[in-house]
Amino acid sequence: MVINIQPDEIGSIIRKQIEGYVPRMRVVNVGTVLQVGDGIARIHGLDEVMAGELVEFEDGTVGIASNLESDNVGAVSTGDGRTIQEGGSVRATGKIAQIPVSESFLGRVVNALAQPIDGKGQIPASEFRSIESPAPGIISRRSVYEPLQTGLIAIDSMIPIGRGQRELIIGDRQTGKTAVATDTILNQKGQKVICVYVAIGQKASSVAQVVDTFRERGALEYTIVVSETANSPATLQYLAPYTGAALAEYFMYRQEHTLIVYDDLSKQAQAYRQMSLLLRRPPGREAYPGDVFHLHSRLLERAAKLSSQLGEGSMTALPIVETQAGDVSAYIPTNVISITDGQTFLSADLFNAGIRPAINVGISVSRVGSAAQIKAMKQVAGKLKLELAQFAELEAFAQFASDLDKTTQNQLARGQRLRELLKQSQSTPLSVEEQVATIYTGVNGYLDISNVEQVKRFLAQLREYVVTSKPNFGEIIRSTKVSTEQAEVLLKEAIKEATELFLLQDR
């Protein structure tokens, strides 16, 4: 069968195609690698690249444009950069660094690019957030007024943390900074608080230990772990806290409460210094670049208590900073202290003396104060602060005095028992009603009859007795947030009965 096609028909078809043709232009911004080394690439030809834009190298490695100079662009690689070659092409993507976000991230361990590293497969996500987002403005915020219970008596009674606050945890290495932060995460079980733990430059074994603790205690189901270990590229260690903040913000703007721990910002600053020096930026104090303050301020300002119009979601930040030999006047510690709403100082001397958590109550402070405490806690905490302050003064004086009057001896004995009361084992956070019962027992002299060595054991038994025999006490504190007369009567009965039982056991 032969089909005869007329030339006129072919001409009309071609004419229609030409008339209906819409020109499509695709402009691709491409440059060439001039020099590469130590994870830094100098690129020529990327004329219209944005600061912080993602660029893609020929081998598929992704970089971030950091230095925009007149004749070249300095980009930092998010990989090890070993397969990037001089003379290779680089393509600008037109995107600022962003990560996928969704509820599916809960219970997962991810890296600074929000890619899973726990071997449990891909994480489904339909939304994206920029790693660097602007912090909520003044109108978008409201004052901190709700408590965020850490489960640690020393903090919740004297250095209270509120939802939306930024409380710095500062101290020398090996003083229990991570333990304080992880205990706070464990205590959020059942409190409807989503937690994000960001590990920056930590040993992989330490991160694995923290994840195991969360899994064993059922905390992983409401926690996201963002980890960039010590062998990760400096770029990823620098990005990890921003990734954690973006994940926490996703939940905050959905009217939920979040808690984020940055462990620790000293290592992020060191990674940023390494990056900046390799990019040949001018060094400042302690060889840190001039914008190291902005590095932390733009991160920590994202923590906020949102206004009623925005749904009252909150993001509470617990940044950790490591000091050298207790020097809080070093560059990074002073920077972060000036940005945060208070600091919890952990002392190596107290830690070595067996006082754990090793919180130095004298120089620790919360700038939110009692606004972040329930009334029941305020009723007992004021007296505890006063007693401990007087004890610290007397203890220093008593070292030089040979004979002390009876009142002074009693005050010293009370102070020793109160200090014992603040000691807590790791991973044993206490509920607010247990804390109120514990502090009430100490400040009202009910511990004075027992030896200092017995205080911890007696209090553990008392708390157990209150929970099992006087459940109404806990219900009153939880529902009314006030230590009512009825609650006080129940507590006094519990203390009396528990003391009798304790004395019977010791006979």
Coordinates of C-alpha atoms in Angstrom, one line a residue:
M1 CA 0.0 0.0 0.0
V2 CA 1.5 3.3 -1.1
I3 CA 0.7 6.5 0.7
N4 CA 0.9 9.6 -1.4
I5 CA 2.0 12.7 0.6
Q6 CA 1.6 16.0 -1.1
P7 CA 4.4 18.5 -0.7
D8 CA 1.8 21.1 0.3
E9 CA 0.7 19.0 3.3
I10 CA 4.4 18.6 4.4
G11 CA 4.8 22.3 4.1
S12 CA 1.7 23.1 6.1
I13 CA 2.7 20.7 8.9
I14 CA 6.2 22.3 9.1
R15 CA 4.7 25.8 9.1
K16 CA 2.3 24.9 12.0
Q17 CA 5.2 23.4 14.0
I18 CA 7.3 26.6 13.4
E19 CA 4.4 28.9 14.4
G20 CA 3.7 26.9 17.6
Y21 CA 7.3 26.7 18.6
V22 CA 8.1 28.4 22.0
P23 CA 11.8 29.1 22.5
R24 CA 13.0 27.7 25.8
M25 CA 16.3 29.0 27.1
R26 CA 18.2 27.3 29.9
V27 CA 21.0 29.3 31.4
V28 CA 23.5 27.2 33.3
N29 CA 26.0 28.9 35.5
V30 CA 29.2 26.8 35.1
G31 CA 32.7 27.5 36.4
T32 CA 36.1 25.7 36.4
V33 CA 38.1 24.5 39.4
L34 CA 41.4 26.5 39.6
Q35 CA 42.8 25.0 42.7
V36 CA 41.6 22.3 45.2
G37 CA 43.0 21.1 48.6
D38 CA 41.9 20.5 52.2
G39 CA 38.2 20.5 51.2
I40 CA 38.4 24.0 49.7
A41 CA 38.1 24.6 46.0
R42 CA 38.8 27.9 44.1
I43 CA 36.5 28.2 41.2
H44 CA 36.7 30.6 38.2
G45 CA 33.6 31.6 36.1
L46 CA 30.8 31.3 38.6
D47 CA 29.8 34.9 38.1
E48 CA 26.2 34.9 39.4
V49 CA 26.5 32.5 42.3
M50 CA 24.9 33.5 45.7
A51 CA 26.6 33.4 49.1
G52 CA 25.8 30.0 50.7
E53 CA 24.5 28.6 47.3
L54 CA 25.0 24.9 46.7
V55 CA 27.4 24.1 43.8
E56 CA 27.9 20.6 42.2
F57 CA 31.3 19.4 41.1
E58 CA 31.9 17.1 38.1
D59 CA 32.2 14.0 40.4
G60 CA 28.8 14.7 42.0
T61 CA 30.3 16.2 45.2
V62 CA 28.3 19.1 46.6
G63 CA 29.9 22.2 47.9
I64 CA 28.8 25.5 49.4
A65 CA 29.9 28.9 47.9
S66 CA 31.5 30.8 50.8
N67 CA 34.0 33.4 49.6
L68 CA 32.7 35.6 46.7
E69 CA 35.9 37.3 45.5
S70 CA 36.3 39.5 42.4
D71 CA 38.1 36.9 40.3
N72 CA 37.1 33.6 41.9
V73 CA 34.7 31.9 44.3
G74 CA 36.0 29.9 47.4
A75 CA 33.7 26.9 47.9
V76 CA 33.9 24.4 50.8
S77 CA 33.2 20.7 50.0
T78 CA 30.7 18.7 52.0
G79 CA 32.6 15.5 51.2
D80 CA 36.3 14.7 51.6
G81 CA 36.9 16.4 48.2
R82 CA 39.5 13.7 47.1
T83 CA 37.8 13.1 43.7
I84 CA 37.5 16.8 42.8
Q85 CA 40.1 17.6 40.0
E86 CA 41.7 20.9 38.9
G87 CA 40.2 22.0 35.6
G88 CA 36.9 20.1 36.3
S89 CA 33.6 21.9 35.8
V90 CA 31.4 23.2 38.6
R91 CA 27.7 23.9 38.2
A92 CA 25.7 26.4 40.3
T93 CA 22.4 24.8 41.4
G94 CA 20.5 28.0 42.2
K95 CA 19.5 26.6 45.7
I96 CA 20.6 27.7 49.1
A97 CA 21.3 24.7 51.4
Q98 CA 18.1 23.1 52.6
I99 CA 17.1 19.8 54.2
P100 CA 14.0 17.6 54.0
V101 CA 11.8 17.7 57.2
S102 CA 8.9 15.5 58.4
E103 CA 7.6 13.6 61.5
S104 CA 9.3 10.5 60.1
F105 CA 12.7 11.9 61.4
L106 CA 11.6 11.0 65.0
G107 CA 13.6 8.1 66.3
R108 CA 16.3 8.4 63.6
V109 CA 20.0 9.2 63.5
V110 CA 21.0 11.6 60.6
N111 CA 24.0 13.5 59.5
A112 CA 24.3 17.3 58.8
L113 CA 22.6 16.9 55.4
A114 CA 19.6 15.1 57.1
Q115 CA 20.6 11.8 55.5
P116 CA 20.0 8.7 57.6
I117 CA 23.1 7.0 59.1
D118 CA 21.4 4.4 61.3
G119 CA 20.9 1.8 58.6
K120 CA 17.1 1.9 58.8
G121 CA 16.5 3.1 55.2
Q122 CA 15.4 6.4 53.7
I123 CA 13.3 8.9 55.6
P124 CA 10.1 9.9 53.7
A125 CA 9.7 13.7 53.5
S126 CA 7.6 16.0 51.3
E127 CA 8.6 19.4 52.9
F128 CA 12.0 21.2 52.9
R129 CA 13.4 23.9 55.2
S130 CA 16.5 26.1 54.7
I131 CA 19.3 25.2 57.0
E132 CA 19.8 28.9 57.7
S133 CA 16.4 30.4 58.5
P134 CA 15.8 33.9 60.0
A135 CA 15.1 33.9 63.7
P136 CA 11.5 34.9 64.9
G137 CA 11.2 38.7 65.4
I138 CA 10.2 40.5 68.6
I139 CA 6.5 40.6 67.6
S140 CA 6.5 36.9 66.9
R141 CA 7.7 36.1 70.4
R142 CA 6.3 36.1 73.9
S143 CA 7.9 35.9 77.4
V144 CA 9.0 32.6 78.7
Y145 CA 6.5 31.4 81.3
E146 CA 6.2 27.6 81.1
P147 CA 8.7 25.4 82.9
L148 CA 10.8 22.8 81.1
Q149 CA 11.5 20.3 83.8
T150 CA 15.0 18.8 83.5
G151 CA 14.5 16.2 86.3
L152 CA 17.6 17.4 88.1
I153 CA 16.8 18.9 91.6
A154 CA 19.7 21.4 91.5
I155 CA 18.5 22.9 88.2
D156 CA 14.7 22.8 88.5
S157 CA 14.9 24.4 92.0
M158 CA 17.6 27.0 91.6
I159 CA 18.4 27.5 88.0
P160 CA 15.0 26.8 86.3
I161 CA 14.7 26.5 82.6
G162 CA 11.6 27.6 80.7
R163 CA 10.2 26.6 77.4
G164 CA 11.8 28.9 74.8
Q165 CA 14.8 29.7 76.9
R166 CA 18.5 29.3 76.0
E167 CA 20.5 28.0 78.9
L168 CA 24.2 27.4 78.4
I169 CA 25.8 24.3 80.0
I170 CA 29.5 25.2 80.6
G171 CA 32.4 23.5 82.2
D172 CA 35.7 21.6 81.7
R173 CA 35.9 18.3 79.9
Q174 CA 34.6 15.3 81.8
T175 CA 32.5 17.2 84.3
G176 CA 29.1 15.7 83.2
K177 CA 27.9 18.3 80.7
T178 CA 26.4 15.7 78.3
A179 CA 24.9 13.8 81.2
V180 CA 22.9 16.9 82.3
A181 CA 21.7 17.4 78.7
T182 CA 20.8 13.8 78.1
D183 CA 19.0 13.5 81.5
T184 CA 16.9 16.5 80.4
I185 CA 15.9 14.7 77.2
L186 CA 15.1 11.5 79.2
N187 CA 12.8 13.6 81.5
Q188 CA 10.7 14.8 78.6
K189 CA 9.0 11.4 78.3
G190 CA 5.3 11.9 78.4
Q191 CA 5.7 15.7 78.4
K192 CA 4.9 16.2 74.7
V193 CA 8.3 17.7 74.0
I194 CA 10.2 16.7 70.8
C195 CA 13.9 16.6 71.4
V196 CA 16.9 17.1 69.0
Y197 CA 20.3 16.0 70.1
V198 CA 23.1 17.5 67.9
A199 CA 26.6 15.8 68.4
I200 CA 29.4 17.9 66.9
G201 CA 32.9 16.5 66.6
Q202 CA 32.2 13.8 69.3
K203 CA 33.7 10.4 69.3
A204 CA 31.5 7.9 67.4
S205 CA 31.6 5.6 70.5
S206 CA 30.2 8.4 72.7
V207 CA 27.4 9.2 70.3
A208 CA 26.5 5.4 70.1
Q209 CA 26.4 5.3 73.9
V210 CA 24.0 8.3 74.0
V211 CA 21.7 6.7 71.3
D212 CA 21.7 3.4 73.3
T213 CA 20.7 5.2 76.5
F214 CA 17.8 6.9 74.6
R215 CA 16.7 3.6 73.1
E216 CA 16.8 1.7 76.4
R217 CA 14.8 4.4 78.2
G218 CA 12.2 4.8 75.5
A219 CA 13.4 8.4 74.7
L220 CA 14.4 7.7 71.0
E221 CA 10.7 7.7 69.9
Y222 CA 10.5 11.5 70.5
T223 CA 14.1 12.3 69.7
I224 CA 16.1 13.1 66.5
V225 CA 19.9 12.6 66.7
V226 CA 22.0 14.7 64.3
S227 CA 25.6 13.5 64.4
E228 CA 28.8 14.6 62.7
T229 CA 31.7 12.8 64.5
A230 CA 35.3 14.0 64.9
N231 CA 36.4 12.5 61.5
S232 CA 33.7 14.3 59.5
P233 CA 34.7 17.2 57.3
A234 CA 34.8 20.6 59.0
T235 CA 32.0 21.9 56.7
L236 CA 29.6 19.2 58.0
Q237 CA 30.6 19.8 61.7
Y238 CA 29.9 23.5 61.1
L239 CA 26.5 22.8 59.4
A240 CA 25.2 20.2 61.9
P241 CA 23.7 22.6 64.5
Y242 CA 21.9 24.5 61.8
T243 CA 20.4 21.3 60.5
G244 CA 19.3 20.4 64.0
A245 CA 17.7 23.9 64.4
A246 CA 15.8 23.5 61.1
L247 CA 14.4 20.1 62.2
A248 CA 13.3 21.6 65.6
E249 CA 11.8 24.7 63.9
Y250 CA 9.6 22.4 61.7
F251 CA 7.9 21.2 64.9
M252 CA 7.9 24.6 66.6
Y253 CA 6.0 26.2 63.8
R254 CA 3.5 23.3 64.0
Q255 CA 2.5 24.5 67.5
E256 CA 4.7 21.9 69.3
H257 CA 7.3 22.2 72.0
T258 CA 10.9 21.3 71.2
L259 CA 14.2 21.0 73.0
I260 CA 17.5 21.1 71.2
V261 CA 20.9 20.2 72.6
Y262 CA 24.1 21.4 70.8
D263 CA 26.9 19.2 72.1
D264 CA 29.1 21.2 71.8
L265 CA 29.5 24.7 70.2
S266 CA 33.3 24.9 71.0
K267 CA 33.8 22.2 68.4
Q268 CA 31.6 23.9 65.9
A269 CA 33.6 27.1 66.4
Q270 CA 36.9 25.2 65.9
A271 CA 35.5 23.6 62.7
Y272 CA 34.4 27.1 61.4
R273 CA 37.9 28.5 62.3
Q274 CA 39.5 25.6 60.3
M275 CA 37.2 26.4 57.3
S276 CA 37.8 30.1 57.5
L277 CA 41.6 29.9 57.8
L278 CA 41.7 27.5 54.7
L279 CA 39.5 30.1 52.9
R280 CA 42.2 32.7 53.8
R281 CA 39.8 34.9 55.8
P282 CA 41.6 37.2 58.2
P283 CA 42.0 35.7 61.7
G284 CA 41.0 37.6 64.8
R285 CA 41.2 36.8 68.6
E286 CA 42.5 33.2 69.3
A287 CA 42.7 32.9 65.4
Y288 CA 38.9 32.7 65.1
P289 CA 37.4 34.7 62.2
G290 CA 35.7 38.0 62.9
D291 CA 32.2 36.7 62.4
V292 CA 32.4 33.8 65.0
F293 CA 30.0 35.7 67.2
H294 CA 27.5 35.9 64.4
L295 CA 28.0 32.1 63.9
H296 CA 26.5 31.4 67.3
S297 CA 24.1 34.3 67.6
R298 CA 22.2 33.5 64.4
L299 CA 21.9 29.9 65.6
L300 CA 20.8 30.6 69.2
E301 CA 18.4 33.4 68.3
R302 CA 16.2 30.8 66.5
A303 CA 15.2 29.4 69.9
A304 CA 12.1 31.2 71.0
K305 CA 8.7 31.0 72.7
L306 CA 6.3 31.9 69.9
S307 CA 3.3 34.3 70.4
S308 CA -0.3 33.2 70.7
Q309 CA -1.0 34.2 67.1
L310 CA 1.7 31.7 65.9
G311 CA 0.3 28.9 68.1
E312 CA 2.7 29.2 71.2
G313 CA 5.1 26.6 70.0
S314 CA 8.6 26.7 71.6
M315 CA 12.2 25.8 71.0
T316 CA 14.4 25.5 74.0
A317 CA 18.1 25.4 73.4
L318 CA 20.7 23.9 75.7
P319 CA 24.1 24.8 74.1
I320 CA 27.2 23.2 75.6
V321 CA 30.5 24.9 75.7
E322 CA 33.8 23.4 77.0
T323 CA 36.2 25.5 79.0
Q324 CA 39.9 25.0 79.5
A325 CA 40.9 24.9 83.2
G326 CA 37.6 26.6 84.2
D327 CA 38.4 29.8 82.2
V328 CA 35.0 31.3 81.4
S329 CA 36.6 34.5 80.2
A330 CA 38.0 32.8 77.0
Y331 CA 36.6 34.0 73.6
I332 CA 33.9 31.4 72.8
P333 CA 32.6 31.0 76.4
T334 CA 32.1 34.8 76.8
N335 CA 30.5 35.1 73.4
V336 CA 27.9 32.3 74.1
I337 CA 27.3 33.6 77.7
S338 CA 26.4 37.0 76.3
I339 CA 23.9 35.4 73.8
T340 CA 22.1 33.0 76.2
D341 CA 19.6 33.5 79.0
G342 CA 21.7 32.1 81.8
Q343 CA 24.4 29.4 82.3
T344 CA 24.7 26.2 84.4
F345 CA 28.4 26.0 85.4
L346 CA 29.8 22.5 86.1
S347 CA 32.9 22.5 88.3
A348 CA 35.7 19.9 88.0
D349 CA 36.5 20.4 91.8
L350 CA 32.9 19.5 92.7
F351 CA 32.9 16.6 90.3
N352 CA 36.1 15.2 91.8
A353 CA 34.7 15.7 95.3
G354 CA 31.9 13.3 94.4
I355 CA 29.1 15.9 94.0
R356 CA 27.2 14.9 90.9
P357 CA 25.8 16.6 89.0
A358 CA 28.7 18.9 89.7
I359 CA 26.7 22.1 89.4
N360 CA 28.2 25.2 91.0
V361 CA 25.0 26.8 92.2
G362 CA 26.9 30.0 93.3
I363 CA 27.9 31.1 89.9
S364 CA 25.2 29.4 87.8
V365 CA 22.2 31.7 86.9
S366 CA 18.9 31.6 85.0
R367 CA 17.8 35.0 83.7
V368 CA 14.2 33.7 83.4
G369 CA 14.2 32.9 87.1
S370 CA 11.1 31.8 88.9
A371 CA 8.9 32.6 85.9
A372 CA 9.9 29.1 84.7
Q373 CA 8.7 27.4 87.9
I374 CA 5.4 26.1 89.1
K375 CA 4.1 27.6 92.4
A376 CA 4.7 24.4 94.4
M377 CA 8.4 24.6 93.4
K378 CA 8.7 28.3 94.2
Q379 CA 7.2 27.6 97.7
V380 CA 10.2 25.3 98.6
A381 CA 13.0 26.5 96.4
G382 CA 13.4 30.0 97.9
K383 CA 14.4 28.6 101.3
L384 CA 16.7 26.0 99.7
K385 CA 18.7 28.8 97.9
L386 CA 19.0 30.8 101.1
E387 CA 20.1 27.8 103.2
L388 CA 22.8 26.8 100.7
A389 CA 24.1 30.3 100.3
Q390 CA 24.5 30.6 104.1
F391 CA 26.1 27.2 104.3
A392 CA 28.7 28.0 101.6
E393 CA 29.6 31.1 103.6
L394 CA 29.8 29.3 106.9
E395 CA 31.7 26.4 105.6
A396 CA 34.5 28.7 104.4
F397 CA 34.5 30.5 107.8
A398 CA 34.4 27.2 109.8
Q399 CA 37.7 26.0 108.3
F400 CA 39.5 28.7 110.4
A401 CA 37.4 28.5 113.6
S402 CA 38.3 26.0 116.3
D403 CA 35.1 26.0 118.4
L404 CA 31.7 26.8 116.9
D405 CA 28.5 27.5 118.8
K406 CA 25.5 25.1 118.6
T407 CA 23.5 27.2 116.1
T408 CA 26.4 27.3 113.7
Q409 CA 27.0 23.6 114.1
N410 CA 23.3 22.9 113.3
Q411 CA 23.4 25.2 110.3
L412 CA 26.5 23.4 108.9
A413 CA 24.9 20.0 109.5
R414 CA 21.8 21.1 107.7
G415 CA 23.9 22.5 104.8
Q416 CA 25.7 19.2 104.4
R417 CA 22.5 17.3 104.2
L418 CA 21.0 19.7 101.7
R419 CA 24.1 19.3 99.5
E420 CA 23.7 15.6 99.7
L421 CA 20.0 16.0 98.7
L422 CA 21.1 17.7 95.4
K423 CA 23.2 14.7 94.4
Q424 CA 21.6 12.5 91.7
S425 CA 22.8 9.5 89.8
Q426 CA 23.0 9.7 86.0
S427 CA 19.9 8.8 84.0
T428 CA 17.6 9.0 87.0
P429 CA 15.6 12.2 86.4
L430 CA 12.9 13.0 89.0
S431 CA 9.3 14.2 88.4
V432 CA 8.4 17.7 89.8
E433 CA 6.3 16.2 92.7
E434 CA 9.2 14.0 93.7
Q435 CA 11.5 17.0 93.7
V436 CA 9.0 19.1 95.8
A437 CA 8.8 16.3 98.3
T438 CA 12.6 15.9 98.5
I439 CA 13.3 19.6 98.9
Y440 CA 10.5 20.0 101.5
T441 CA 12.0 17.2 103.6
G442 CA 15.5 18.9 103.5
V443 CA 14.6 22.5 104.2
N444 CA 12.2 21.7 107.0
G445 CA 14.8 19.7 109.0
Y446 CA 13.4 16.2 108.6
L447 CA 16.9 15.0 107.4
D448 CA 18.7 16.3 110.5
I449 CA 18.1 13.1 112.5
S450 CA 19.9 10.9 109.9
N451 CA 23.6 10.6 109.1
V452 CA 24.9 12.4 106.0
E453 CA 25.8 9.0 104.5
Q454 CA 22.2 7.8 104.9
V455 CA 20.5 10.9 103.3
K456 CA 20.5 9.6 99.7
R457 CA 19.2 6.1 100.6
F458 CA 16.5 7.6 102.9
L459 CA 15.3 10.1 100.2
A460 CA 15.1 7.3 97.6
Q461 CA 12.9 5.3 100.0
L462 CA 10.8 8.3 100.9
R463 CA 10.1 9.1 97.2
E464 CA 9.1 5.5 96.6
Y465 CA 6.8 5.5 99.7
V466 CA 5.1 8.8 98.6
V467 CA 4.4 7.3 95.1
T468 CA 3.0 4.0 96.4
S469 CA 1.3 5.1 99.7
K470 CA 0.3 8.7 99.0
P471 CA -0.5 8.9 95.3
N472 CA -2.9 11.8 96.0
F473 CA 0.1 14.1 96.8
G474 CA 1.4 13.7 93.2
E475 CA -2.0 14.2 91.7
I476 CA -2.6 17.5 93.7
I477 CA 0.8 18.9 92.6
R478 CA 0.3 17.8 88.9
S479 CA -3.3 19.2 88.7
T480 CA -3.1 22.4 90.8
K481 CA 0.7 23.1 90.4
V482 CA 0.5 24.3 94.1
S483 CA 1.5 22.7 97.3
T484 CA -1.9 23.0 99.0
E485 CA -2.6 22.4 102.8
Q486 CA -3.9 18.9 101.9
A487 CA -0.8 18.1 100.0
E488 CA 1.4 19.3 102.9
V489 CA -0.5 17.1 105.4
L490 CA -0.1 14.1 103.1
L491 CA 3.6 14.8 102.7
K492 CA 4.2 15.2 106.5
E493 CA 2.4 11.9 107.1
A494 CA 4.5 10.2 104.4
I495 CA 7.8 11.6 105.9
K496 CA 6.8 10.5 109.4
E497 CA 5.9 6.9 108.3
A498 CA 8.9 6.6 106.0
T499 CA 11.2 7.8 108.7
E500 CA 9.9 5.2 111.2
L501 CA 10.3 2.4 108.6
F502 CA 13.8 3.6 107.8
L503 CA 14.8 3.6 111.5
L504 CA 13.4 0.1 111.9
Q505 CA 15.5 -1.2 109.0
D506 CA 18.6 0.3 110.5
R507 CA 18.2 -1.4 113.9

